[in-house]
mmCIF file of C-alpha atoms and ligand atoms in Angstrom:
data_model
loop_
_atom_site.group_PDB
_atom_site.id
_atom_site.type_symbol
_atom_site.label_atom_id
_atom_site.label_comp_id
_atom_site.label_asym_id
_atom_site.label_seq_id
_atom_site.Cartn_x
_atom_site.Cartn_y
_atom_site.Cartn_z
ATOM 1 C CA UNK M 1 114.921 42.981 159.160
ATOM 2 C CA UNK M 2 113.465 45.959 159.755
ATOM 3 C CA UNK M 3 111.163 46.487 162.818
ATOM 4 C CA UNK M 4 108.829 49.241 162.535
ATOM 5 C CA UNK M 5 108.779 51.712 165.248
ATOM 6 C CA UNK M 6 105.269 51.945 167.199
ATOM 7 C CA UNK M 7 107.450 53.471 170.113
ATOM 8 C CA UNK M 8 107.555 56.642 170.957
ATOM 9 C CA UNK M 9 111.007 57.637 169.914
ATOM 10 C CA UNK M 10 112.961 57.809 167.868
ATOM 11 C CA UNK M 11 109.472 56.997 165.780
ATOM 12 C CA UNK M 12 109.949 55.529 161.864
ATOM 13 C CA UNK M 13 111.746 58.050 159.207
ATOM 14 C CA UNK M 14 110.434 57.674 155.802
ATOM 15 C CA UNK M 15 113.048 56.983 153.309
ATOM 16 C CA UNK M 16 113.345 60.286 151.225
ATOM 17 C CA UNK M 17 113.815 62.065 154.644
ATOM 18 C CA UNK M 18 117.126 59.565 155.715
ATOM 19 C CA UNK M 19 118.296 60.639 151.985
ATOM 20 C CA UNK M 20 117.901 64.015 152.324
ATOM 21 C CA UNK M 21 120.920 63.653 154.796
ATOM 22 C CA UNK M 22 123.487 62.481 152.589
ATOM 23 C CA UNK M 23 123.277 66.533 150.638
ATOM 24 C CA UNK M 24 127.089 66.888 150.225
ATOM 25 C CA UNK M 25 128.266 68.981 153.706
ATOM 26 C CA UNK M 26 128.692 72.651 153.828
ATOM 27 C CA UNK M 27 130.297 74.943 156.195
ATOM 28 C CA UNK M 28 128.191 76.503 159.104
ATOM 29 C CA UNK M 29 129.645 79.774 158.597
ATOM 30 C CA UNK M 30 128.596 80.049 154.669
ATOM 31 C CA UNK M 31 125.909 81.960 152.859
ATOM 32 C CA UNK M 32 124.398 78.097 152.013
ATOM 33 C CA UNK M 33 124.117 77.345 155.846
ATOM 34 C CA UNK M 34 122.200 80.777 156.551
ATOM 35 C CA UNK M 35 120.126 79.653 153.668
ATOM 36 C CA UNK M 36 119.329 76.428 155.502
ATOM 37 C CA UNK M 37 118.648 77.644 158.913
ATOM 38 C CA UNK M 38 116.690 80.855 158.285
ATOM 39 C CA UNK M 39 114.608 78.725 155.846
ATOM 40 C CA UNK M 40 114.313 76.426 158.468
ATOM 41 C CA UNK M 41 112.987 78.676 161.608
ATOM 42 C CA UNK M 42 110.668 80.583 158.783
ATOM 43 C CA UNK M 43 108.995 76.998 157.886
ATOM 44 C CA UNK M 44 108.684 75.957 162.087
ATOM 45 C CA UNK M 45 107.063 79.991 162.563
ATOM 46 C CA UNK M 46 104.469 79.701 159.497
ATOM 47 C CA UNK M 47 103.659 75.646 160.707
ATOM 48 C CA UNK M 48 103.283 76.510 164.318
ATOM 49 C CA UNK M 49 102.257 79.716 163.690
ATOM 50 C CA UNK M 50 104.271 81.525 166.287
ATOM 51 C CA UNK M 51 105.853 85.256 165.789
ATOM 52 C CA UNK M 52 108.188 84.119 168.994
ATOM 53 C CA UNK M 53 111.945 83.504 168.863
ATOM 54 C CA UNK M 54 112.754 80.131 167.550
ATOM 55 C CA UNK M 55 116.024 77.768 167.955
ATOM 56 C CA UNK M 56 117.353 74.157 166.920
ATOM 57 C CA UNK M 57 119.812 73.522 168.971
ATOM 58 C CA UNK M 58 121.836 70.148 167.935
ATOM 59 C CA UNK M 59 120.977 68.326 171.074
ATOM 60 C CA UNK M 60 118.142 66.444 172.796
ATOM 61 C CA UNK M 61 115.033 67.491 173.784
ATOM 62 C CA UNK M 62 116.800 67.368 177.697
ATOM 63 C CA UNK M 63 119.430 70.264 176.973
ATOM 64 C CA UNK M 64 116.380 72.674 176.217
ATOM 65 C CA UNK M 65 114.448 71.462 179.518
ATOM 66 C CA UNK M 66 117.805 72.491 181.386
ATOM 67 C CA UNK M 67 118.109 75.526 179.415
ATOM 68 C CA UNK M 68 114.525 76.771 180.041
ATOM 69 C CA UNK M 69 115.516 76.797 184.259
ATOM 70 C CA UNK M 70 119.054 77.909 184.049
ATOM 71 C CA UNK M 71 117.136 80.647 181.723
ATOM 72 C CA UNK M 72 114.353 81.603 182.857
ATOM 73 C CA UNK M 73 115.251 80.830 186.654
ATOM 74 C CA UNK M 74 117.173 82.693 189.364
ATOM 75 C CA UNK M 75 115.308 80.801 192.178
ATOM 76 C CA UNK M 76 112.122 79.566 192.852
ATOM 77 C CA UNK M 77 110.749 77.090 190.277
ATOM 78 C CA UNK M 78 107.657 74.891 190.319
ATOM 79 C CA UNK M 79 107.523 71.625 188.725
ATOM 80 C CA UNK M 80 104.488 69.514 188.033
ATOM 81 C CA UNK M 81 105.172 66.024 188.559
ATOM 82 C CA UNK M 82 103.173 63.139 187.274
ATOM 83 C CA UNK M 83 105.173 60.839 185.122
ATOM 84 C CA UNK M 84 108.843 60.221 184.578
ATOM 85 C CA UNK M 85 109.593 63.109 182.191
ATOM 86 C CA UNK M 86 108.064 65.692 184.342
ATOM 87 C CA UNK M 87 109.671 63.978 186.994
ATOM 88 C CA UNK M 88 112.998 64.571 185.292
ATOM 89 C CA UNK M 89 112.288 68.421 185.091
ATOM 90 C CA UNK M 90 111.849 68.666 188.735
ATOM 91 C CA UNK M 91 115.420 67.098 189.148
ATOM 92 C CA UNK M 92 116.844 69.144 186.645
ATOM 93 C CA UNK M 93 115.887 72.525 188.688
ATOM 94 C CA UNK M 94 117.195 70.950 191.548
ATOM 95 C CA UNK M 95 120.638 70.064 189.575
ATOM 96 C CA UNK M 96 121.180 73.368 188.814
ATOM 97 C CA UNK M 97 120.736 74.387 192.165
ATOM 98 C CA UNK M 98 117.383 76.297 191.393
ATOM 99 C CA UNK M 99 114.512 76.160 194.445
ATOM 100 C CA UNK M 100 112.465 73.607 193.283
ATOM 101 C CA UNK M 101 108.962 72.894 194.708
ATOM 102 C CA UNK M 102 106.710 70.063 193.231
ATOM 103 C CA UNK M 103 102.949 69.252 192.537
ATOM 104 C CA UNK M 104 103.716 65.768 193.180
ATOM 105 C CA UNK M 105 101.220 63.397 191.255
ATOM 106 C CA UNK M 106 100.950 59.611 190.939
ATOM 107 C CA UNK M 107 102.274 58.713 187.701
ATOM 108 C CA UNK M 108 99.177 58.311 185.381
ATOM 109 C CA UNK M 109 97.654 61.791 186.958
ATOM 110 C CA UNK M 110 97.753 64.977 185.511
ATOM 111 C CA UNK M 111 98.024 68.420 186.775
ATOM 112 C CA UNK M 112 94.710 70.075 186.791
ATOM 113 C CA UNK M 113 94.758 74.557 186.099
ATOM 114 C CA UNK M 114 93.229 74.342 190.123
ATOM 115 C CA UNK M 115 96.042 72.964 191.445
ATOM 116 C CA UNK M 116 98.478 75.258 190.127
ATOM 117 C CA UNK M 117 96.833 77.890 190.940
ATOM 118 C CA UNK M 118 96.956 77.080 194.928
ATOM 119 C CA UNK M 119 100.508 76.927 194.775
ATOM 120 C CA UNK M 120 100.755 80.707 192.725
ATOM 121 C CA UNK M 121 97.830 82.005 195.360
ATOM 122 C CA UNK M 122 100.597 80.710 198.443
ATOM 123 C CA UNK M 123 103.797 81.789 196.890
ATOM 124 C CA UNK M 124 105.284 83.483 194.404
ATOM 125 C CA UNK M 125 106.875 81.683 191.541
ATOM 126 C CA UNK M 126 109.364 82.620 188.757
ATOM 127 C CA UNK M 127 108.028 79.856 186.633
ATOM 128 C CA UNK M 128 105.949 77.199 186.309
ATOM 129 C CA UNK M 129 106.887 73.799 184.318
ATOM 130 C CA UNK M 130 104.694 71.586 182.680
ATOM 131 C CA UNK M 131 104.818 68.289 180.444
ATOM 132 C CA UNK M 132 101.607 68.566 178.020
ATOM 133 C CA UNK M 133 102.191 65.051 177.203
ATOM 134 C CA UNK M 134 103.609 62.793 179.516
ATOM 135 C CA UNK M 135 105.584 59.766 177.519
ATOM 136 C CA UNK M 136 105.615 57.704 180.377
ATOM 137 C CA UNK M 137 102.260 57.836 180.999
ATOM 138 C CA UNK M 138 100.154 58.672 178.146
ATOM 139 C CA UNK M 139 99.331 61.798 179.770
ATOM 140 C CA UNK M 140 98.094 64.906 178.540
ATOM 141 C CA UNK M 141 98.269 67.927 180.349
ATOM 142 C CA UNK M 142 94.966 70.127 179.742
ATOM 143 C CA UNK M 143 97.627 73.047 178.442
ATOM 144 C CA UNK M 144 94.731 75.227 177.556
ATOM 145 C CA UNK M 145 92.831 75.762 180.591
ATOM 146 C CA UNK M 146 96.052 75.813 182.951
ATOM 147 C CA UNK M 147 97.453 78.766 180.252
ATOM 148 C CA UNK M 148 93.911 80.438 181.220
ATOM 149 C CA UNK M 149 95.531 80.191 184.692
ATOM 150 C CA UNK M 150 98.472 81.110 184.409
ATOM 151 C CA UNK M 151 97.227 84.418 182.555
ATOM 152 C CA UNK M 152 96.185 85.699 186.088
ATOM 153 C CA UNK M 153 99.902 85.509 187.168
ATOM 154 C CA UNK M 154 102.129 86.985 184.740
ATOM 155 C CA UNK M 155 105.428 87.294 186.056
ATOM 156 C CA UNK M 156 105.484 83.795 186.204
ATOM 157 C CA UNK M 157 107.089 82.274 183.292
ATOM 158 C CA UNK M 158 104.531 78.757 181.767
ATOM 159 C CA UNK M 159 107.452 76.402 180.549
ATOM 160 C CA UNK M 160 106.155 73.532 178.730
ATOM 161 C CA UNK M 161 107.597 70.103 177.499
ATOM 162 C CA UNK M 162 105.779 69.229 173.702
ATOM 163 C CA UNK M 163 108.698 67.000 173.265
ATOM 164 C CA UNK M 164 106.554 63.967 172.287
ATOM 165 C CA UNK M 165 103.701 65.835 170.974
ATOM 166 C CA UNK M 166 104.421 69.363 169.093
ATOM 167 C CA UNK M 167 103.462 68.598 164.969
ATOM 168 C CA UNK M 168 101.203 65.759 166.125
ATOM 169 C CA UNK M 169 98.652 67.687 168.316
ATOM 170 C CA UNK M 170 97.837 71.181 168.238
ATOM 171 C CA UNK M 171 99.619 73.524 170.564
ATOM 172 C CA UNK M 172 98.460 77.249 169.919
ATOM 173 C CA UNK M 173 101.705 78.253 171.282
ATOM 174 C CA UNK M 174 101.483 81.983 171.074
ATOM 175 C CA UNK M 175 97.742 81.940 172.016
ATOM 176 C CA UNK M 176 98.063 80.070 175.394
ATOM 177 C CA UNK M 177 101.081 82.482 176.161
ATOM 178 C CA UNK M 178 103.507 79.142 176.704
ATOM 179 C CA UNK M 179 107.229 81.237 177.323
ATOM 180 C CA UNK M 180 109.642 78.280 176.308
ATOM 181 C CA UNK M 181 107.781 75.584 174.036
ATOM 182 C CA UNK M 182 110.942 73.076 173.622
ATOM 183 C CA UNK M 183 110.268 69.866 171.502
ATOM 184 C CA UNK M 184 112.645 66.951 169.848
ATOM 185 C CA UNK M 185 113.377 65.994 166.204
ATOM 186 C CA UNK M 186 113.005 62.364 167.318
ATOM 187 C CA UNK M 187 108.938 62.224 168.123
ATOM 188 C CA UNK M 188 106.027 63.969 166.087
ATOM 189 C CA UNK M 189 108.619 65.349 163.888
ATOM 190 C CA UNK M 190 109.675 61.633 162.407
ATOM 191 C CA UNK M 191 113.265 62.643 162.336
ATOM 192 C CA UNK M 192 116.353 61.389 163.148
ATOM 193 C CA UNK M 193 117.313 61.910 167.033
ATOM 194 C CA UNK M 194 120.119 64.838 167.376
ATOM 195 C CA UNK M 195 117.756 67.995 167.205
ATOM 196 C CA UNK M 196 115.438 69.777 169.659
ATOM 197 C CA UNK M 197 113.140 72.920 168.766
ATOM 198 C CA UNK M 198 112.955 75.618 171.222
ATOM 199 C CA UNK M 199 109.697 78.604 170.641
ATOM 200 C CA UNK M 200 110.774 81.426 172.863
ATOM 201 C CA UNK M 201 108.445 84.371 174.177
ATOM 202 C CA UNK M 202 109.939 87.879 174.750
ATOM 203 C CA UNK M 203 109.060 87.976 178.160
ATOM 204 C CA UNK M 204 111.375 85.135 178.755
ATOM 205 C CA UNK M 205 113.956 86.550 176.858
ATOM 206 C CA UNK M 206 113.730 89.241 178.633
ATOM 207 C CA UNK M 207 113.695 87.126 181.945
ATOM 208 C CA UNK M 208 117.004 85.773 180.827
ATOM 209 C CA UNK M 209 118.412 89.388 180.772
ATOM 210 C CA UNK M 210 118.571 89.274 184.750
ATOM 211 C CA UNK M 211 118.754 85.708 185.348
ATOM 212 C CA UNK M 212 122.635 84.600 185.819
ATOM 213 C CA UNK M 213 124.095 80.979 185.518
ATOM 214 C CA UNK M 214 122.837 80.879 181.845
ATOM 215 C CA UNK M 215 125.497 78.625 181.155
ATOM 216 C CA UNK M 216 126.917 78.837 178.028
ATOM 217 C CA UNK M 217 125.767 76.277 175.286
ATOM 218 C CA UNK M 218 122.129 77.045 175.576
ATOM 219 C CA UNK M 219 122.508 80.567 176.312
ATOM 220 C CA UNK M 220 118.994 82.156 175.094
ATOM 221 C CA UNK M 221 120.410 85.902 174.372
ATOM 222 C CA UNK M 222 123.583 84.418 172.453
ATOM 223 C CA UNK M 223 121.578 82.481 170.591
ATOM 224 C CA UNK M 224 119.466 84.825 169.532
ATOM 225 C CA UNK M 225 122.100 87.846 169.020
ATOM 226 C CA UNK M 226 123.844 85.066 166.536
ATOM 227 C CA UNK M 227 120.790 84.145 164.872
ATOM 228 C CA UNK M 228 119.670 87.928 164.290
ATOM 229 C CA UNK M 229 123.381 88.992 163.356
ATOM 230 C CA UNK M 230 124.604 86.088 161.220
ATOM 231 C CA UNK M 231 121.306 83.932 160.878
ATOM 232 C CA UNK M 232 123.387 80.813 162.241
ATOM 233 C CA UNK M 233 123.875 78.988 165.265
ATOM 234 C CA UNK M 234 127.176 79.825 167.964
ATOM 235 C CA UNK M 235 128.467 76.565 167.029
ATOM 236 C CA UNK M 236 129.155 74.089 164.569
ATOM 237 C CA UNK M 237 125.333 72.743 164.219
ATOM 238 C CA UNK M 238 124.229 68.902 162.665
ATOM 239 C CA UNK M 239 123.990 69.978 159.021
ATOM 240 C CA UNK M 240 122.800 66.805 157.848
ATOM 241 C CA UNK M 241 119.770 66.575 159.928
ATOM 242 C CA UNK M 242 118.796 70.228 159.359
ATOM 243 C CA UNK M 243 118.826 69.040 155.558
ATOM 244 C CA UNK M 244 116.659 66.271 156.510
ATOM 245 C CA UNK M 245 114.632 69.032 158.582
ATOM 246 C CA UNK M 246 113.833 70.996 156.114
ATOM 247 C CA UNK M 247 112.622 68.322 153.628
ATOM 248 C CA UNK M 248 110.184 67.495 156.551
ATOM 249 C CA UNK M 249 108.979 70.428 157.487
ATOM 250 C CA UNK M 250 107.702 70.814 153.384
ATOM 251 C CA UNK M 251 106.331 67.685 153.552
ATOM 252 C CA UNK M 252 104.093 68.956 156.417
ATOM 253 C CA UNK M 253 103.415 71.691 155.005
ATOM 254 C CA UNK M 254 102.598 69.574 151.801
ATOM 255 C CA UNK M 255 100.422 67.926 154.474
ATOM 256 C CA UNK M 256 98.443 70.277 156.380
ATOM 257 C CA UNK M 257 98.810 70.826 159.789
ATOM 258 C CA UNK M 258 94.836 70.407 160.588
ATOM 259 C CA UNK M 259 95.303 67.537 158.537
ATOM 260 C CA UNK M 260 98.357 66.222 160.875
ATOM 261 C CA UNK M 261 96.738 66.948 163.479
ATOM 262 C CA UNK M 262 93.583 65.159 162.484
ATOM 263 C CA UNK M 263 95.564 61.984 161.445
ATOM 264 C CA UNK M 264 97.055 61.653 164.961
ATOM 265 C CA UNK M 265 93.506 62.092 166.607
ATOM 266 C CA UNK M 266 92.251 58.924 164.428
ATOM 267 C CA UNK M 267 94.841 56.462 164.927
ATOM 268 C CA UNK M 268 94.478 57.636 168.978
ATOM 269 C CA UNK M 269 90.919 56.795 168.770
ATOM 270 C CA UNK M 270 91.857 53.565 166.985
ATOM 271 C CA UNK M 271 94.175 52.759 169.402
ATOM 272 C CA UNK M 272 92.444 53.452 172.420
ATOM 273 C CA UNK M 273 89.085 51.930 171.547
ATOM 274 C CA UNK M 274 90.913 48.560 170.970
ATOM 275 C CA UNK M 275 93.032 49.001 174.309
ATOM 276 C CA UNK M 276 89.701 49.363 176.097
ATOM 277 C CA UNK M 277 87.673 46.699 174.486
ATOM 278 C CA UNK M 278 90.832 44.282 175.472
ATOM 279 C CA UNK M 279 93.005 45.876 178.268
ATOM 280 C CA UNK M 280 92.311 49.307 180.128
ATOM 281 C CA UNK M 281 93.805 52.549 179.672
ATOM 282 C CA UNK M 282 96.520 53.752 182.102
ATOM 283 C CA UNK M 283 95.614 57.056 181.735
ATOM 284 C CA UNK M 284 93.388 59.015 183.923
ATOM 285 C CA UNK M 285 89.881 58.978 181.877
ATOM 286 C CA UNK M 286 89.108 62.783 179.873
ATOM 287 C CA UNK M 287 93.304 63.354 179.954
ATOM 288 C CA UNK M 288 94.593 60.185 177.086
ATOM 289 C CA UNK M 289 97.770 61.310 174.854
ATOM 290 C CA UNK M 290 97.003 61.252 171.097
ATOM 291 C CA UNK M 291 100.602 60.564 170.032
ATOM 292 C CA UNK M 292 101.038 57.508 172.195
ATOM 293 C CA UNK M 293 98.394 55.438 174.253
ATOM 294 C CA UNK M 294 99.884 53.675 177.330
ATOM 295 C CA UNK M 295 97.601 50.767 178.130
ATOM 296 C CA UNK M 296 96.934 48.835 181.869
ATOM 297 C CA UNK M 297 98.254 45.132 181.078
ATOM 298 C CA UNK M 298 95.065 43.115 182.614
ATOM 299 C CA UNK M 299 95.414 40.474 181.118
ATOM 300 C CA UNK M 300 98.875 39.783 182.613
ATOM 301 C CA UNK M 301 100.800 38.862 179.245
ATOM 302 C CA UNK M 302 104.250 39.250 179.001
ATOM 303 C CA UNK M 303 105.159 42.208 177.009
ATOM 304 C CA UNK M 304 108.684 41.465 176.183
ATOM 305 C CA UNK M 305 107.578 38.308 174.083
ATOM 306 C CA UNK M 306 104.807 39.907 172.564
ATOM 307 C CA UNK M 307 107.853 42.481 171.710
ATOM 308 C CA UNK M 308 109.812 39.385 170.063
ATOM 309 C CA UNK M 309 106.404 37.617 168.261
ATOM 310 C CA UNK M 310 106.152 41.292 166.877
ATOM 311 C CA UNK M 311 109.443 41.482 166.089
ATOM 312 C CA UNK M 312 110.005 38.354 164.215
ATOM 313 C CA UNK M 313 106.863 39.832 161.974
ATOM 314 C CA UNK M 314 109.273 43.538 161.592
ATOM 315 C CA UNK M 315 107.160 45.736 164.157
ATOM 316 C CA UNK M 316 108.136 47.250 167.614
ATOM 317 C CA UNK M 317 106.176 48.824 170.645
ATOM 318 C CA UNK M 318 107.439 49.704 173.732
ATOM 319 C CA UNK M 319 106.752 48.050 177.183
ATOM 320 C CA UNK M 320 106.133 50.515 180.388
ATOM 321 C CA UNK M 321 108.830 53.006 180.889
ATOM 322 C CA UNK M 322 110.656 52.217 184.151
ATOM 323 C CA UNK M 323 108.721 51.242 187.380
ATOM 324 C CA UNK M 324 105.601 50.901 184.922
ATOM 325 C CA UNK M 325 107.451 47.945 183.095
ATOM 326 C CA UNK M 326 105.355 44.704 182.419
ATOM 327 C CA UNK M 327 102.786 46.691 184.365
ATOM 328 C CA UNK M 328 101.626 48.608 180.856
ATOM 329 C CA UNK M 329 103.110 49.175 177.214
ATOM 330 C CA UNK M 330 103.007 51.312 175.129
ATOM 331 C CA UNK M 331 101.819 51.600 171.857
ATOM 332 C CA UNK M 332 103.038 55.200 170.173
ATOM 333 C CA UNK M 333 101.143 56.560 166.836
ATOM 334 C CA UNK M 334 103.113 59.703 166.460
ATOM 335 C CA UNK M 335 105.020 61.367 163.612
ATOM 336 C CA UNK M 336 104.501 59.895 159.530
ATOM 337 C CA UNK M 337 102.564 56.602 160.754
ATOM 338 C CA UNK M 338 99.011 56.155 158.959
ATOM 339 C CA UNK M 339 95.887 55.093 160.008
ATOM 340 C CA UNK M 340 96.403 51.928 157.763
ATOM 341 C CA UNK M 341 99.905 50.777 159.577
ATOM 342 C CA UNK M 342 98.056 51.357 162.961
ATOM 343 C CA UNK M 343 95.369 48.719 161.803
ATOM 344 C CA UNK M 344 98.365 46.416 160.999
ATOM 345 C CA UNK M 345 99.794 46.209 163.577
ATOM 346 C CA UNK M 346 96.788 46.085 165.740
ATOM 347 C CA UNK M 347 95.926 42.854 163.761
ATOM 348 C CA UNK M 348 99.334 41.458 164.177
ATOM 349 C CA UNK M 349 98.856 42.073 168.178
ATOM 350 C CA UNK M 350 95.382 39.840 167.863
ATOM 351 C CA UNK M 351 96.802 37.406 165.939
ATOM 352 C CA UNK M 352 99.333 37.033 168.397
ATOM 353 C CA UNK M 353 97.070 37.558 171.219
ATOM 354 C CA UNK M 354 94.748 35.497 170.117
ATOM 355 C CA UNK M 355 92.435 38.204 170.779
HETATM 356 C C1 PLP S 1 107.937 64.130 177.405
HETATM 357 C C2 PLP S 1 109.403 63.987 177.203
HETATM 358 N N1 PLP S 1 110.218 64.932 177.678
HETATM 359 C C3 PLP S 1 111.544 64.862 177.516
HETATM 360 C C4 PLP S 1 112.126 63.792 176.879
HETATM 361 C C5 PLP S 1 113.602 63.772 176.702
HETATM 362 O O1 PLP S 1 113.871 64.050 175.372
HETATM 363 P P1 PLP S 1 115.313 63.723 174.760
HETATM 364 O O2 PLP S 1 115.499 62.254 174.887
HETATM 365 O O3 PLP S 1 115.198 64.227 173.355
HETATM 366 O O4 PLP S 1 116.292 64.473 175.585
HETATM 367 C C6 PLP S 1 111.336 62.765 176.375
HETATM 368 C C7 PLP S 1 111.939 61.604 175.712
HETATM 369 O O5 PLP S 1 111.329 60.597 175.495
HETATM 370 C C8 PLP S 1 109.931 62.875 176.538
HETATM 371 O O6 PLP S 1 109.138 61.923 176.054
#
């Protein structure tokens, strides 16, 4: 059977969208590839509203974190650390041998505008990396009023992580000046895993001019000298989930984006008025997620067979990611889930609960 996904990611694909990626295959170097893609970035500018560069790179959401340092980054990088995905950014610097310095939260934290601004006051810093909404945590980063910030400094590049939130909550990209926006097909998108979305600002494009150790895959300025020249990607890209991409993207559009938005605020509030009648929140209050709500386990049940009860009844959440396992779960309402399955499987959790 089936299980439902309440996780956040790879969330539930609706059945027209897993079709769309059976479209009999084309080559990446024909006119009906160019079609795809440049259809494709056109739909992600008008939804997101951006008039910045954007990519799809066939890869995960991680290959665009790595690409925004080796980018954007000869040396001196600082990474905002309060969860396991900001976390991760902060070792990727260091991996590619970039000088990384860290705000180093508790996990449940968030970075507040204040903070960052210290660090730019002491020293001065090429970029500046941020996670708007911490997976691991059920975080969100107050984007807005660290952008305001980050205004007051700008030679230093704002590099943010939407991965598990851009389509599901509102991210005025070009607006808060964010230089690499990078995102993955397998979160608010509700789309297979195997693509991540990249919004690029000039000024980091032009950063990327005089940064070396680009590497070569996610090279910024061959991507976009392809893309302008041949309206393709360098290499051979996942044709079958851009077809499914594109069928998405006019659903959303079929949607609304205020109305996306709006439906991801509700089943948060749904979800995080029941986790505080019956649990707590994990999250530091003012700051919760409204793609996934990670929730304190007080009352000392054992996720993993709530997991199987849930399971045997076709739904899945997730229990805490890593150190935070048994500790908290998880419960993600991101992507094409409804209001209506969010009440479902809330009931099923009561029943279960006995709550
Ligand atoms: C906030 C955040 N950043 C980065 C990643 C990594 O994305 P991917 O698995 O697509 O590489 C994830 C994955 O869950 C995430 O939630």
């Amino acid at each position: 059977m089936h299980k439902k996904l309440f996780i956040p990611g790879p969330t539930e694909v609706r059945k027209d969208i897993l079709d769309a990626q059976a479209e009999p295959m084309i080559g990446h170097r024909m006119k009906a590839f160019t079609e795809l893609y440049t259809g494709i970035i056109g739909k992600l500018k008008e939804l997101l509203q951006t008039q910045n560069f954007v990519t799809v790179p066939t890869a995960s959401g991680t290959a665009l974190m790595e690409a925004a340092i080796r980018n954007c980054v000869s040396k001196d990088v600082l990474c905002c650390t309060y969860g396991a995905f900001s976390e991760r950014w902060l070792k990727i610097a260091k991996a590619c041998d970039r000088t990384a310095n860290a705000i180093a939260l508790d996990w449940g934290k968030v970075v507040k505008p204040e903070m960052i601004e210290e660090k730019l006051k002491a020293k001065k810093y090429e970029a500046v990396t941020v996670v708007q909404n911490e997976t691991s945590t059920g975080t969100r980063a107050p984007i807005e009023e660290i952008a305001e910030v980050m205004k007051k400094y700008p030679e230093t590049l704002l590099l943010v992580d939407t991965v598990s939130s851009l389509m599901g909550d509102k991210i005025e990209i070009d607006k808060l000046g964010i230089d690499v926006c990078l995102a993955s097909s397998q979160k608010c998108f509700a789309l297979p895993p195997g693509l991540a979305v990249g919004i690029i600002s000039e000024k980091a494009l032009k950063k990327a001019e005089i940064v070396s150790g680009k590497g070569h895959y996610l090279n910024f300025l061959d991507i976009k000298d392809y893309f302008e020249k041949k309206g393709q990607t360098p290499t051979t890209p996942a044709i079958s989930l851009m077809w499914a991409m594109s069928k998405q993207l006019d659903k959303m559009k079929a949607e609304g984006m205020e109305n996306r938005y709006k439906r991801h605020t509700e089943m948060a509030t749904y979800v995080q008025d029941w986790a505080k009648k019956n649990f707590a929140l994990f999250t530091e209050p003012g700051y919760e997620s409204v793609t996934v709500t990670c929730i304190n386990n007080t009352r000392k049940i054992s996720v993993a067979d709530l997991n199987t009860e849930l399971g045997k009844r076709g739904y899945a959440i997730s229990n805490g990611y890593g150190k935070l396992k048994e500790q908290t779960f998880r419960i993600a309402h991101m992507g094409d889930l409804t209001l209506d399955e969010i009440r479902e499987l809330i009931d099923n959790i009561d029943e279960i609960l006995k709550l």
